[in-house]
mmCIF file of C-alpha atoms in Angstrom:
data_model
loop_
_atom_site.group_PDB
_atom_site.id
_atom_site.type_symbol
_atom_site.label_atom_id
_atom_site.label_comp_id
_atom_site.label_asym_id
_atom_site.label_seq_id
_atom_site.Cartn_x
_atom_site.Cartn_y
_atom_site.Cartn_z
ATOM 1 C CA MET A 22 -111.072 -208.289 -54.164
ATOM 2 C CA THR A 23 -109.103 -211.172 -52.634
ATOM 3 C CA ARG A 24 -105.432 -210.912 -51.772
ATOM 4 C CA THR A 25 -102.995 -211.206 -48.888
ATOM 5 C CA SER A 26 -102.238 -208.322 -46.555
ATOM 6 C CA GLU A 27 -99.383 -205.949 -47.336
ATOM 7 C CA ALA A 28 -98.933 -205.589 -43.581
ATOM 8 C CA ALA A 29 -98.395 -209.292 -43.008
ATOM 9 C CA HIS A 30 -96.911 -210.670 -46.193
ATOM 10 C CA GLY A 31 -93.271 -211.564 -45.685
ATOM 11 C CA GLU A 32 -92.860 -209.296 -42.643
ATOM 12 C CA VAL A 33 -94.399 -210.951 -39.615
ATOM 13 C CA ARG A 34 -91.685 -213.548 -39.157
ATOM 14 C CA SER A 35 -89.016 -210.845 -39.007
ATOM 15 C CA ARG A 36 -90.630 -209.126 -36.080
ATOM 16 C CA ASN A 37 -89.441 -209.645 -32.537
ATOM 17 C CA THR A 38 -91.952 -211.815 -30.705
ATOM 18 C CA ARG A 39 -91.663 -213.727 -27.475
ATOM 19 C CA GLU A 40 -92.446 -216.989 -29.216
ATOM 20 C CA PRO A 41 -91.105 -217.795 -32.696
ATOM 21 C CA ARG A 42 -93.699 -220.503 -33.276
ATOM 22 C CA LEU A 43 -96.444 -217.967 -32.700
ATOM 23 C CA ALA A 44 -94.894 -215.626 -35.273
ATOM 24 C CA ASP A 45 -94.747 -218.470 -37.807
ATOM 25 C CA ARG A 46 -98.398 -219.367 -37.221
ATOM 26 C CA LEU A 47 -99.378 -215.734 -37.468
ATOM 27 C CA ALA A 48 -97.515 -215.260 -40.731
ATOM 28 C CA ALA A 49 -99.070 -218.410 -42.175
ATOM 29 C CA ALA A 50 -102.543 -217.224 -41.232
ATOM 30 C CA LEU A 51 -102.100 -213.787 -42.755
ATOM 31 C CA ASP A 52 -100.538 -215.145 -45.937
ATOM 32 C CA ARG A 53 -103.839 -216.793 -46.786
ATOM 33 C CA PRO A 54 -106.131 -215.113 -49.326
ATOM 34 C CA ALA A 55 -108.428 -212.497 -47.773
ATOM 35 C CA ALA A 56 -111.570 -211.057 -49.321
ATOM 36 C CA GLN A 57 -112.610 -207.395 -49.353
ATOM 37 C CA GLN A 58 -109.043 -206.070 -49.480
ATOM 38 C CA PRO A 59 -108.268 -203.032 -51.656
ATOM 39 C CA GLU A 60 -105.777 -203.163 -54.506
ATOM 40 C CA TRP A 61 -103.293 -200.436 -53.614
ATOM 41 C CA PRO A 62 -101.826 -198.831 -56.764
ATOM 42 C CA ASP A 63 -98.487 -198.326 -54.950
ATOM 43 C CA PRO A 64 -97.708 -201.337 -52.711
ATOM 44 C CA ALA A 65 -94.475 -199.722 -51.542
ATOM 45 C CA GLN A 66 -96.402 -196.730 -50.189
ATOM 46 C CA ALA A 67 -98.823 -199.097 -48.476
ATOM 47 C CA ARG A 68 -95.913 -200.795 -46.720
ATOM 48 C CA THR A 69 -94.564 -197.407 -45.634
ATOM 49 C CA VAL A 70 -97.936 -196.499 -44.131
ATOM 50 C CA VAL A 71 -98.124 -199.846 -42.350
ATOM 51 C CA GLU A 72 -94.729 -199.205 -40.765
ATOM 52 C CA LEU A 73 -95.937 -195.810 -39.525
ATOM 53 C CA LEU A 74 -99.079 -197.392 -38.073
ATOM 54 C CA ARG A 75 -96.941 -199.893 -36.191
ATOM 55 C CA THR A 76 -95.473 -197.052 -34.166
ATOM 56 C CA ALA A 77 -98.827 -195.374 -33.491
ATOM 57 C CA PRO A 78 -100.393 -195.729 -30.027
ATOM 58 C CA PRO A 79 -103.364 -198.110 -29.752
ATOM 59 C CA ILE A 80 -106.860 -196.660 -29.855
ATOM 60 C CA VAL A 81 -107.960 -198.487 -26.696
ATOM 61 C CA ALA A 82 -105.993 -199.978 -23.848
ATOM 62 C CA GLU A 83 -105.507 -203.706 -23.421
ATOM 63 C CA SER A 84 -107.222 -203.412 -20.034
ATOM 64 C CA GLU A 85 -110.358 -202.080 -21.744
ATOM 65 C CA THR A 86 -110.424 -205.049 -24.101
ATOM 66 C CA ALA A 87 -110.028 -207.378 -21.108
ATOM 67 C CA GLN A 88 -112.929 -205.631 -19.379
ATOM 68 C CA LEU A 89 -115.081 -206.142 -22.459
ATOM 69 C CA SER A 90 -114.232 -209.845 -22.416
ATOM 70 C CA GLU A 91 -115.438 -210.041 -18.817
ATOM 71 C CA GLN A 92 -118.647 -208.229 -19.702
ATOM 72 C CA LEU A 93 -119.276 -210.580 -22.626
ATOM 73 C CA ALA A 94 -118.839 -213.555 -20.331
ATOM 74 C CA ALA A 95 -121.636 -212.147 -18.153
ATOM 75 C CA VAL A 96 -123.750 -211.636 -21.279
ATOM 76 C CA ALA A 97 -123.173 -215.233 -22.384
ATOM 77 C CA ARG A 98 -124.231 -216.481 -18.939
ATOM 78 C CA GLY A 99 -127.469 -214.518 -19.144
ATOM 79 C CA GLN A 100 -126.453 -212.037 -16.448
ATOM 80 C CA ALA A 101 -126.394 -208.957 -18.670
ATOM 81 C CA PHE A 102 -127.437 -207.544 -22.020
ATOM 82 C CA LEU A 103 -125.170 -205.753 -24.410
ATOM 83 C CA LEU A 104 -126.462 -203.110 -26.769
ATOM 84 C CA GLN A 105 -124.605 -201.639 -29.713
ATOM 85 C CA SER A 106 -125.470 -198.779 -32.001
ATOM 86 C CA GLY A 107 -123.623 -196.485 -34.328
ATOM 87 C CA ASP A 108 -122.854 -195.704 -37.923
ATOM 88 C CA CYS A 109 -122.948 -198.397 -40.564
ATOM 89 C CA ALA A 110 -119.773 -196.766 -41.863
ATOM 90 C CA GLU A 111 -118.062 -193.805 -40.242
ATOM 91 C CA THR A 112 -116.793 -190.934 -42.346
ATOM 92 C CA PHE A 113 -114.019 -188.457 -41.695
ATOM 93 C CA ALA A 114 -116.445 -185.567 -42.198
ATOM 94 C CA GLU A 115 -118.773 -186.862 -39.475
ATOM 95 C CA THR A 116 -116.065 -187.420 -36.868
ATOM 96 C CA THR A 117 -117.250 -184.285 -35.098
ATOM 97 C CA GLU A 118 -118.135 -183.691 -31.471
ATOM 98 C CA SER A 119 -121.782 -182.995 -32.270
ATOM 99 C CA HIS A 120 -122.216 -186.182 -34.311
ATOM 100 C CA LEU A 121 -120.391 -188.394 -31.829
ATOM 101 C CA ARG A 122 -122.263 -186.921 -28.852
ATOM 102 C CA ALA A 123 -125.577 -187.515 -30.623
ATOM 103 C CA ASN A 124 -124.715 -191.181 -31.214
ATOM 104 C CA LEU A 125 -123.442 -191.676 -27.668
ATOM 105 C CA GLY A 126 -126.465 -189.947 -26.152
ATOM 106 C CA LEU A 127 -128.824 -192.162 -28.103
ATOM 107 C CA LEU A 128 -126.909 -195.282 -27.055
ATOM 108 C CA LYS A 129 -127.125 -194.276 -23.407
ATOM 109 C CA ARG A 130 -130.874 -193.595 -23.609
ATOM 110 C CA MET A 131 -131.496 -196.930 -25.333
ATOM 111 C CA SER A 132 -129.384 -198.697 -22.709
ATOM 112 C CA LEU A 133 -131.437 -197.159 -19.897
ATOM 113 C CA LEU A 134 -134.711 -198.203 -21.495
ATOM 114 C CA LEU A 135 -133.459 -201.733 -22.122
ATOM 115 C CA ALA A 136 -132.097 -202.105 -18.582
ATOM 116 C CA HIS A 137 -135.432 -200.916 -17.184
ATOM 117 C CA ALA A 138 -137.348 -203.443 -19.285
ATOM 118 C CA ALA A 139 -134.979 -206.370 -18.749
ATOM 119 C CA GLY A 140 -134.112 -205.839 -15.117
ATOM 120 C CA LEU A 141 -130.498 -206.583 -15.999
ATOM 121 C CA PRO A 142 -127.434 -204.401 -16.483
ATOM 122 C CA VAL A 143 -126.754 -203.295 -20.049
ATOM 123 C CA VAL A 144 -123.254 -202.977 -21.433
ATOM 124 C CA PRO A 145 -123.043 -200.194 -24.068
ATOM 125 C CA LEU A 146 -120.947 -200.762 -27.166
ATOM 126 C CA ALA A 147 -120.534 -197.996 -29.736
ATOM 127 C CA ARG A 148 -119.822 -198.863 -33.350
ATOM 128 C CA MET A 149 -117.289 -196.083 -33.428
ATOM 129 C CA ALA A 150 -113.614 -195.100 -33.596
ATOM 130 C CA GLY A 151 -112.604 -197.328 -36.492
ATOM 131 C CA GLN A 152 -115.567 -198.243 -38.730
ATOM 132 C CA TYR A 153 -114.106 -196.454 -41.756
ATOM 133 C CA ALA A 154 -114.131 -199.416 -44.155
ATOM 134 C CA LYS A 155 -117.064 -201.023 -45.957
ATOM 135 C CA PRO A 156 -117.466 -204.529 -47.407
ATOM 136 C CA ARG A 157 -118.784 -204.478 -50.969
ATOM 137 C CA SER A 158 -120.389 -207.142 -53.127
ATOM 138 C CA GLN A 159 -118.955 -205.738 -56.371
ATOM 139 C CA SER A 160 -115.565 -204.256 -57.243
ATOM 140 C CA VAL A 161 -116.979 -201.608 -59.614
ATOM 141 C CA ASP A 162 -120.153 -199.527 -59.508
ATOM 142 C CA ALA A 163 -122.792 -198.902 -62.185
ATOM 143 C CA ASP A 164 -120.602 -196.217 -63.757
ATOM 144 C CA GLY A 165 -117.630 -198.545 -64.066
ATOM 145 C CA LEU A 166 -115.711 -196.804 -61.294
ATOM 146 C CA PRO A 167 -114.064 -198.645 -58.401
ATOM 147 C CA VAL A 168 -116.610 -198.983 -55.617
ATOM 148 C CA TYR A 169 -116.433 -196.788 -52.549
ATOM 149 C CA ARG A 170 -114.867 -198.965 -49.826
ATOM 150 C CA GLY A 171 -115.059 -196.447 -47.008
ATOM 151 C CA ASP A 172 -113.057 -193.352 -46.144
ATOM 152 C CA MET A 173 -110.150 -195.506 -44.983
ATOM 153 C CA VAL A 174 -109.614 -196.658 -48.586
ATOM 154 C CA ASN A 175 -110.996 -194.101 -51.041
ATOM 155 C CA SER A 176 -113.506 -191.284 -51.477
ATOM 156 C CA ALA A 177 -117.203 -191.508 -52.285
ATOM 157 C CA GLU A 178 -116.733 -188.800 -54.939
ATOM 158 C CA ARG A 179 -117.583 -190.164 -58.387
ATOM 159 C CA THR A 180 -114.259 -189.696 -60.151
ATOM 160 C CA LEU A 181 -111.556 -192.214 -60.981
ATOM 161 C CA ALA A 182 -108.944 -190.295 -59.016
ATOM 162 C CA ALA A 183 -111.131 -190.126 -55.902
ATOM 163 C CA ARG A 184 -112.070 -193.817 -56.100
ATOM 164 C CA THR A 185 -108.475 -194.989 -56.480
ATOM 165 C CA GLY A 186 -107.262 -196.538 -53.238
ATOM 166 C CA ASP A 187 -104.973 -194.298 -51.184
ATOM 167 C CA PRO A 188 -103.062 -196.005 -48.337
ATOM 168 C CA ASP A 189 -102.400 -192.639 -46.672
ATOM 169 C CA ARG A 190 -106.075 -192.672 -45.728
ATOM 170 C CA MET A 191 -105.267 -195.363 -43.157
ATOM 171 C CA LEU A 192 -103.195 -192.799 -41.264
ATOM 172 C CA ARG A 193 -106.080 -190.325 -41.394
ATOM 173 C CA ALA A 194 -108.432 -193.041 -40.147
ATOM 174 C CA HIS A 195 -106.201 -193.752 -37.162
ATOM 175 C CA GLY A 196 -106.122 -190.069 -36.249
ATOM 176 C CA HIS A 197 -109.901 -189.729 -36.499
ATOM 177 C CA ALA A 198 -110.394 -192.942 -34.486
ATOM 178 C CA ALA A 199 -108.103 -191.706 -31.715
ATOM 179 C CA ARG A 200 -110.018 -188.423 -31.449
ATOM 180 C CA ALA A 201 -113.355 -190.260 -31.452
ATOM 181 C CA MET A 202 -112.229 -192.600 -28.661
ATOM 182 C CA THR A 203 -110.962 -189.725 -26.529
ATOM 183 C CA LEU A 204 -114.286 -187.932 -26.866
ATOM 184 C CA ALA A 205 -116.291 -191.123 -26.269
ATOM 185 C CA ARG A 206 -114.608 -191.794 -22.932
ATOM 186 C CA ARG A 207 -115.357 -188.272 -21.756
ATOM 187 C CA ALA A 208 -118.764 -187.649 -23.305
ATOM 188 C CA TYR A 209 -120.501 -190.900 -22.389
ATOM 189 C CA ALA A 210 -119.954 -190.418 -18.676
ATOM 190 C CA GLN A 211 -121.307 -186.869 -18.987
ATOM 191 C CA GLU A 212 -124.545 -187.908 -20.681
ATOM 192 C CA PRO A 213 -127.536 -187.462 -18.329
ATOM 193 C CA ALA A 214 -129.206 -190.643 -17.124
ATOM 194 C CA ASN A 215 -132.585 -189.634 -18.517
ATOM 195 C CA PRO A 216 -133.962 -191.200 -21.701
ATOM 196 C CA HIS A 217 -136.781 -188.644 -22.117
ATOM 197 C CA THR A 218 -135.513 -186.057 -24.599
ATOM 198 C CA GLY A 219 -138.626 -185.910 -26.721
ATOM 199 C CA LEU A 220 -140.888 -188.420 -28.443
ATOM 200 C CA PRO A 221 -139.326 -189.987 -31.557
ATOM 201 C CA SER A 222 -141.135 -189.051 -34.752
ATOM 202 C CA TYR A 223 -141.970 -192.659 -35.609
ATOM 203 C CA LEU A 224 -143.861 -193.055 -32.299
ATOM 204 C CA GLN A 225 -145.911 -189.891 -32.563
ATOM 205 C CA GLY A 226 -149.622 -190.631 -32.731
ATOM 206 C CA THR A 227 -149.154 -194.341 -31.932
ATOM 207 C CA PRO A 228 -150.122 -196.365 -28.829
ATOM 208 C CA GLY A 229 -146.422 -197.025 -28.304
ATOM 209 C CA GLY A 230 -145.795 -193.307 -27.963
ATOM 210 C CA GLY A 231 -147.711 -193.083 -24.710
ATOM 211 C CA ARG A 232 -145.931 -196.111 -23.278
ATOM 212 C CA PHE A 233 -142.577 -194.621 -24.246
ATOM 213 C CA VAL A 234 -143.337 -191.359 -22.458
ATOM 214 C CA ARG A 235 -144.556 -193.104 -19.298
ATOM 215 C CA THR A 236 -141.507 -195.393 -19.211
ATOM 216 C CA ALA A 237 -139.109 -192.514 -19.807
ATOM 217 C CA GLU A 238 -140.701 -190.476 -17.030
ATOM 218 C CA GLU A 239 -140.445 -193.420 -14.640
ATOM 219 C CA ILE A 240 -136.768 -193.927 -15.446
ATOM 220 C CA GLY A 241 -136.185 -190.203 -15.087
ATOM 221 C CA ARG A 242 -137.525 -190.299 -11.526
ATOM 222 C CA ASP A 243 -135.461 -193.363 -10.629
ATOM 223 C CA PRO A 244 -132.775 -194.049 -13.249
ATOM 224 C CA GLY A 245 -131.123 -196.803 -11.246
ATOM 225 C CA PRO A 246 -127.557 -197.929 -11.933
ATOM 226 C CA SER A 247 -126.112 -196.960 -15.289
ATOM 227 C CA SER A 248 -122.746 -197.800 -16.781
ATOM 228 C CA GLU A 249 -120.277 -194.951 -17.117
ATOM 229 C CA GLN A 250 -117.929 -197.205 -19.102
ATOM 230 C CA ILE A 251 -118.252 -197.147 -22.875
ATOM 231 C CA TYR A 252 -116.743 -199.731 -25.189
ATOM 232 C CA VAL A 253 -116.123 -199.299 -28.889
ATOM 233 C CA GLY A 254 -115.807 -201.815 -31.677
ATOM 234 C CA HIS A 255 -115.641 -202.090 -35.429
ATOM 235 C CA GLU A 256 -115.287 -204.730 -38.100
ATOM 236 C CA MET A 257 -111.711 -205.869 -38.619
ATOM 237 C CA LEU A 258 -112.043 -205.577 -42.371
ATOM 238 C CA LEU A 259 -108.899 -203.908 -43.720
ATOM 239 C CA LEU A 260 -106.018 -206.164 -42.724
ATOM 240 C CA ASP A 261 -103.275 -203.660 -43.510
ATOM 241 C CA TYR A 262 -104.757 -201.330 -40.905
ATOM 242 C CA GLU A 263 -105.741 -203.916 -38.318
ATOM 243 C CA CYS A 264 -102.529 -205.949 -38.412
ATOM 244 C CA ALA A 265 -100.086 -203.064 -38.433
ATOM 245 C CA PRO A 266 -99.311 -203.198 -34.688
ATOM 246 C CA LEU A 267 -97.159 -206.143 -33.668
ATOM 247 C CA HIS A 268 -99.636 -207.716 -31.297
ATOM 248 C CA PRO A 269 -102.834 -207.923 -33.349
ATOM 249 C CA ALA A 270 -103.701 -210.844 -35.536
ATOM 250 C CA GLY A 271 -107.427 -211.185 -35.236
ATOM 251 C CA PHE A 272 -107.745 -214.380 -37.184
ATOM 252 C CA THR A 273 -108.172 -217.986 -36.163
ATOM 253 C CA THR A 274 -107.222 -220.566 -38.767
ATOM 254 C CA GLY A 275 -106.293 -223.709 -36.866
ATOM 255 C CA PRO A 276 -107.286 -225.783 -33.859
ATOM 256 C CA GLU A 277 -105.687 -223.279 -31.475
ATOM 257 C CA PRO A 278 -106.779 -219.610 -31.744
ATOM 258 C CA LEU A 279 -104.080 -217.046 -32.419
ATOM 259 C CA LEU A 280 -106.023 -214.287 -30.723
ATOM 260 C CA ALA A 281 -107.328 -214.335 -27.163
ATOM 261 C CA ASN A 282 -109.822 -211.528 -27.849
ATOM 262 C CA PRO A 283 -113.530 -212.218 -28.325
ATOM 263 C CA ILE A 284 -114.484 -212.881 -31.930
ATOM 264 C CA ARG A 285 -117.734 -213.062 -33.849
ATOM 265 C CA VAL A 286 -119.183 -214.927 -36.822
ATOM 266 C CA LYS A 287 -122.062 -213.814 -38.989
ATOM 267 C CA ILE A 288 -124.464 -216.621 -39.835
ATOM 268 C CA GLY A 289 -127.085 -216.426 -42.557
ATOM 269 C CA PRO A 290 -129.970 -218.581 -43.764
ATOM 270 C CA GLY A 291 -127.536 -220.943 -45.503
ATOM 271 C CA THR A 292 -125.711 -221.841 -42.291
ATOM 272 C CA THR A 293 -126.326 -225.387 -41.054
ATOM 273 C CA PRO A 294 -126.271 -226.514 -37.398
ATOM 274 C CA GLU A 295 -123.269 -228.717 -38.188
ATOM 275 C CA GLU A 296 -121.325 -225.764 -39.602
ATOM 276 C CA ALA A 297 -122.117 -223.685 -36.516
ATOM 277 C CA VAL A 298 -120.813 -226.452 -34.252
ATOM 278 C CA GLU A 299 -117.609 -226.607 -36.287
ATOM 279 C CA TYR A 300 -117.178 -222.844 -35.834
ATOM 280 C CA VAL A 301 -117.547 -223.346 -32.091
ATOM 281 C CA ARG A 302 -115.038 -226.179 -32.049
ATOM 282 C CA ARG A 303 -112.416 -224.180 -33.948
ATOM 283 C CA LEU A 304 -112.965 -220.697 -32.529
ATOM 284 C CA ASP A 305 -113.767 -221.504 -28.901
ATOM 285 C CA PRO A 306 -111.720 -224.644 -28.150
ATOM 286 C CA HIS A 307 -111.461 -223.827 -24.425
ATOM 287 C CA ALA A 308 -115.218 -223.193 -24.016
ATOM 288 C CA THR A 309 -114.690 -219.678 -22.679
ATOM 289 C CA PRO A 310 -118.049 -217.970 -21.968
ATOM 290 C CA GLY A 311 -118.561 -215.032 -24.306
ATOM 291 C CA ARG A 312 -115.496 -215.832 -26.385
ATOM 292 C CA LEU A 313 -117.618 -216.386 -29.497
ATOM 293 C CA THR A 314 -120.601 -214.420 -30.798
ATOM 294 C CA PHE A 315 -122.971 -215.653 -33.474
ATOM 295 C CA ILE A 316 -124.658 -212.861 -35.431
ATOM 296 C CA SER A 317 -127.882 -213.980 -37.073
ATOM 297 C CA ARG A 318 -128.652 -212.086 -40.278
ATOM 298 C CA MET A 319 -131.503 -214.112 -41.682
ATOM 299 C CA GLY A 320 -134.430 -211.762 -42.179
ATOM 300 C CA HIS A 321 -137.693 -211.887 -40.262
ATOM 301 C CA SER A 322 -139.250 -214.334 -42.746
ATOM 302 C CA GLN A 323 -136.647 -217.091 -42.212
ATOM 303 C CA VAL A 324 -135.202 -216.699 -38.735
ATOM 304 C CA ARG A 325 -137.897 -218.778 -36.976
ATOM 305 C CA GLU A 326 -137.186 -221.807 -39.155
ATOM 306 C CA VAL A 327 -133.408 -221.540 -39.468
ATOM 307 C CA LEU A 328 -132.109 -220.251 -36.138
ATOM 308 C CA PRO A 329 -133.674 -222.652 -33.548
ATOM 309 C CA PRO A 330 -131.907 -225.811 -34.820
ATOM 310 C CA ILE A 331 -128.594 -223.930 -34.794
ATOM 311 C CA VAL A 332 -129.152 -222.705 -31.229
ATOM 312 C CA GLU A 333 -130.122 -226.195 -30.075
ATOM 313 C CA LYS A 334 -127.116 -227.858 -31.692
ATOM 314 C CA VAL A 335 -124.599 -225.299 -30.379
ATOM 315 C CA THR A 336 -126.107 -225.288 -26.886
ATOM 316 C CA SER A 337 -125.809 -229.079 -26.721
ATOM 317 C CA THR A 338 -122.028 -228.737 -26.986
ATOM 318 C CA GLY A 339 -121.895 -226.945 -23.624
ATOM 319 C CA HIS A 340 -120.320 -223.792 -25.068
ATOM 320 C CA GLN A 341 -121.763 -220.510 -23.791
ATOM 321 C CA VAL A 342 -121.806 -218.335 -26.887
ATOM 322 C CA VAL A 343 -123.430 -214.956 -27.353
ATOM 323 C CA TRP A 344 -126.439 -214.854 -29.683
ATOM 324 C CA GLN A 345 -126.968 -211.626 -31.575
ATOM 325 C CA CYS A 346 -129.792 -210.429 -33.766
ATOM 326 C CA ASP A 347 -128.773 -207.679 -36.170
ATOM 327 C CA ALA A 348 -132.280 -206.438 -36.788
ATOM 328 C CA MET A 349 -131.353 -203.675 -39.213
ATOM 329 C CA HIS A 350 -129.677 -205.853 -41.871
ATOM 330 C CA GLY A 351 -131.094 -208.589 -44.023
ATOM 331 C CA ASN A 352 -134.555 -207.031 -43.841
ATOM 332 C CA SER A 353 -134.386 -204.759 -46.865
ATOM 333 C CA PRO A 354 -137.408 -205.273 -49.175
ATOM 334 C CA ARG A 355 -136.588 -205.128 -52.876
ATOM 335 C CA ARG A 356 -138.418 -203.551 -55.778
ATOM 336 C CA GLY A 357 -136.806 -205.007 -58.855
ATOM 337 C CA MET A 358 -133.078 -204.578 -58.294
ATOM 338 C CA VAL A 359 -133.408 -201.711 -55.799
ATOM 339 C CA ALA A 360 -133.102 -202.460 -52.093
ATOM 340 C CA ARG A 361 -135.229 -200.327 -49.758
ATOM 341 C CA PRO A 362 -134.319 -199.548 -46.132
ATOM 342 C CA ALA A 363 -135.655 -201.991 -43.566
ATOM 343 C CA THR A 364 -138.771 -200.677 -41.865
ATOM 344 C CA SER A 365 -139.239 -200.573 -38.125
ATOM 345 C CA THR A 366 -141.951 -203.217 -38.532
ATOM 346 C CA THR A 367 -139.687 -205.786 -40.194
ATOM 347 C CA SER A 368 -136.871 -205.014 -37.759
ATOM 348 C CA SER A 369 -139.213 -205.512 -34.821
ATOM 349 C CA ARG A 370 -140.507 -208.781 -36.269
ATOM 350 C CA ARG A 371 -137.003 -210.064 -36.710
ATOM 351 C CA SER A 372 -135.938 -209.188 -33.177
ATOM 352 C CA THR A 373 -139.080 -210.799 -31.815
ATOM 353 C CA ALA A 374 -138.514 -213.925 -33.886
ATOM 354 C CA SER A 375 -134.899 -214.164 -32.760
ATOM 355 C CA SER A 376 -135.962 -213.746 -29.140
ATOM 356 C CA THR A 377 -138.443 -216.574 -29.486
ATOM 357 C CA SER A 378 -135.803 -218.743 -31.123
ATOM 358 C CA THR A 379 -133.191 -218.304 -28.393
ATOM 359 C CA ALA A 380 -135.207 -218.513 -25.178
ATOM 360 C CA PRO A 381 -138.855 -218.687 -24.066
ATOM 361 C CA SER A 382 -138.288 -215.861 -21.576
ATOM 362 C CA ALA A 383 -136.291 -213.679 -23.924
ATOM 363 C CA LEU A 384 -136.673 -209.940 -24.104
ATOM 364 C CA THR A 385 -137.763 -208.138 -27.244
ATOM 365 C CA PRO A 386 -135.453 -205.105 -27.316
ATOM 366 C CA ALA A 387 -137.066 -201.721 -27.891
ATOM 367 C CA ALA A 388 -133.951 -200.646 -29.748
ATOM 368 C CA SER A 389 -134.764 -202.952 -32.620
ATOM 369 C CA THR A 390 -137.507 -200.632 -33.825
ATOM 370 C CA TRP A 391 -135.426 -197.463 -33.758
ATOM 371 C CA ARG A 392 -134.892 -195.695 -37.064
ATOM 372 C CA ARG A 393 -132.491 -192.906 -37.856
ATOM 373 C CA PRO A 394 -131.668 -191.465 -41.280
ATOM 374 C CA ALA A 395 -128.223 -191.267 -42.837
ATOM 375 C CA ARG A 396 -125.586 -193.733 -41.633
ATOM 376 C CA THR A 397 -126.562 -194.540 -38.089
ATOM 377 C CA SER A 398 -128.341 -197.780 -37.234
ATOM 378 C CA PRO A 399 -128.778 -199.803 -34.047
ATOM 379 C CA SER A 400 -128.204 -203.463 -33.496
ATOM 380 C CA ALA A 401 -130.374 -205.154 -30.888
ATOM 381 C CA TRP A 402 -129.762 -208.326 -28.964
ATOM 382 C CA ALA A 403 -132.145 -210.830 -27.509
ATOM 383 C CA GLY A 404 -132.261 -214.195 -25.814
ATOM 384 C CA PRO A 405 -130.533 -215.447 -22.688
ATOM 385 C CA ALA A 406 -127.558 -213.403 -23.823
ATOM 386 C CA ALA A 407 -127.485 -210.113 -25.615
ATOM 387 C CA SER A 408 -124.618 -209.657 -27.991
ATOM 388 C CA VAL A 409 -122.243 -207.380 -29.796
ATOM 389 C CA ARG A 410 -122.079 -206.825 -33.478
ATOM 390 C CA LEU A 411 -118.365 -206.859 -33.155
ATOM 391 C CA THR A 412 -116.080 -207.567 -30.284
ATOM 392 C CA CYS A 413 -112.604 -207.006 -31.685
ATOM 393 C CA GLN A 414 -111.335 -203.587 -30.711
ATOM 394 C CA ARG A 415 -108.310 -201.974 -32.255
ATOM 395 C CA ALA A 416 -106.134 -202.250 -29.215
ATOM 396 C CA THR A 417 -103.095 -204.065 -27.946
ATOM 397 C CA TYR A 418 -104.454 -207.472 -28.903
ATOM 398 C CA ARG A 419 -103.418 -210.401 -26.760
ATOM 399 C CA LEU A 420 -101.911 -213.251 -28.756
ATOM 400 C CA ARG A 421 -102.606 -216.714 -27.380
ATOM 401 C CA PRO A 422 -99.355 -218.723 -26.951
ATOM 402 C CA SER A 423 -99.033 -222.087 -28.575
ATOM 403 C CA PRO A 424 -99.622 -225.049 -26.274
ATOM 404 C CA GLU A 425 -96.538 -226.944 -25.190
#
């Protein structure tokens, strides 16, 4: 589904901003067609919900977003790694303390193991507190019903009424996200700095199992420094939700970015080095370290051939971008028309291949082989800079003023 945002269309220019030109540029950007947007059956109700969201407090503080930008700059310079894990898509039903604590505890244990192996600090990023929307390749499912686009839009229940988009769900999503963020701040700092909570089932009876136990015991005796700060992020997919507050406009459409926040671009096997350089030119015009993240989703069978020329071409521009390998996506084997979950073997191969592509001394992250059922999946980063799957937080976004 491609359309403009109810939140932006015809309303941005009327809002009180410190710079009228910025409001005009913002309105022009958001009036452009956008993919993956739901078709609300009652646009007037959608506008009412957007107005309510504009008065809601932000999920994270602007200072936290600024701190993340600083951390990403260190990642881009090769001074740190950043590790993200979390649910592919959050649900309202799973926004519980037990589920969130389980995800946060796993992220902290993976961060400790990665920091021990890399000898560098690891910045933890949870895919949490806002990932309630899902991109879909089709608008209807096999039964002819509207596809499930995430709890922020509709219900997974297989009825026409449940699958019809409901803008009130955006308000529910904001409430769940706020509760998740409050718990994340408190719970992550309380997690013990000890990765040894039992041998994962997929390592039982393998040579790697013994190494895991020995490493965990060593870290348990001397955990070293660990971050008590947790960052959250999610895909800015549903524009009505993301653009409701006055400040946010997480889109860059011209030579000068509208948003000062870090942004990311997914690149696949069809991306050319020249296209990647053009992304850098448009999205990081001031060559700010860590401003831009490239997410390689190429599959373990293609990444060695496709990614190195892109890395070489982008690096030659002098821009310090963050290179990410999303090892859990793009590795799904198919049997006929049915996609199977990526195995730990293919995920590990892809992370290893991406590491080789980005730097001779790169680290192969242990997190890339982790498997968990249901909705939770890790993303692992390698190379001179680890990366984030997403860097735009739902916060008080900082708009970049127009140059004089």
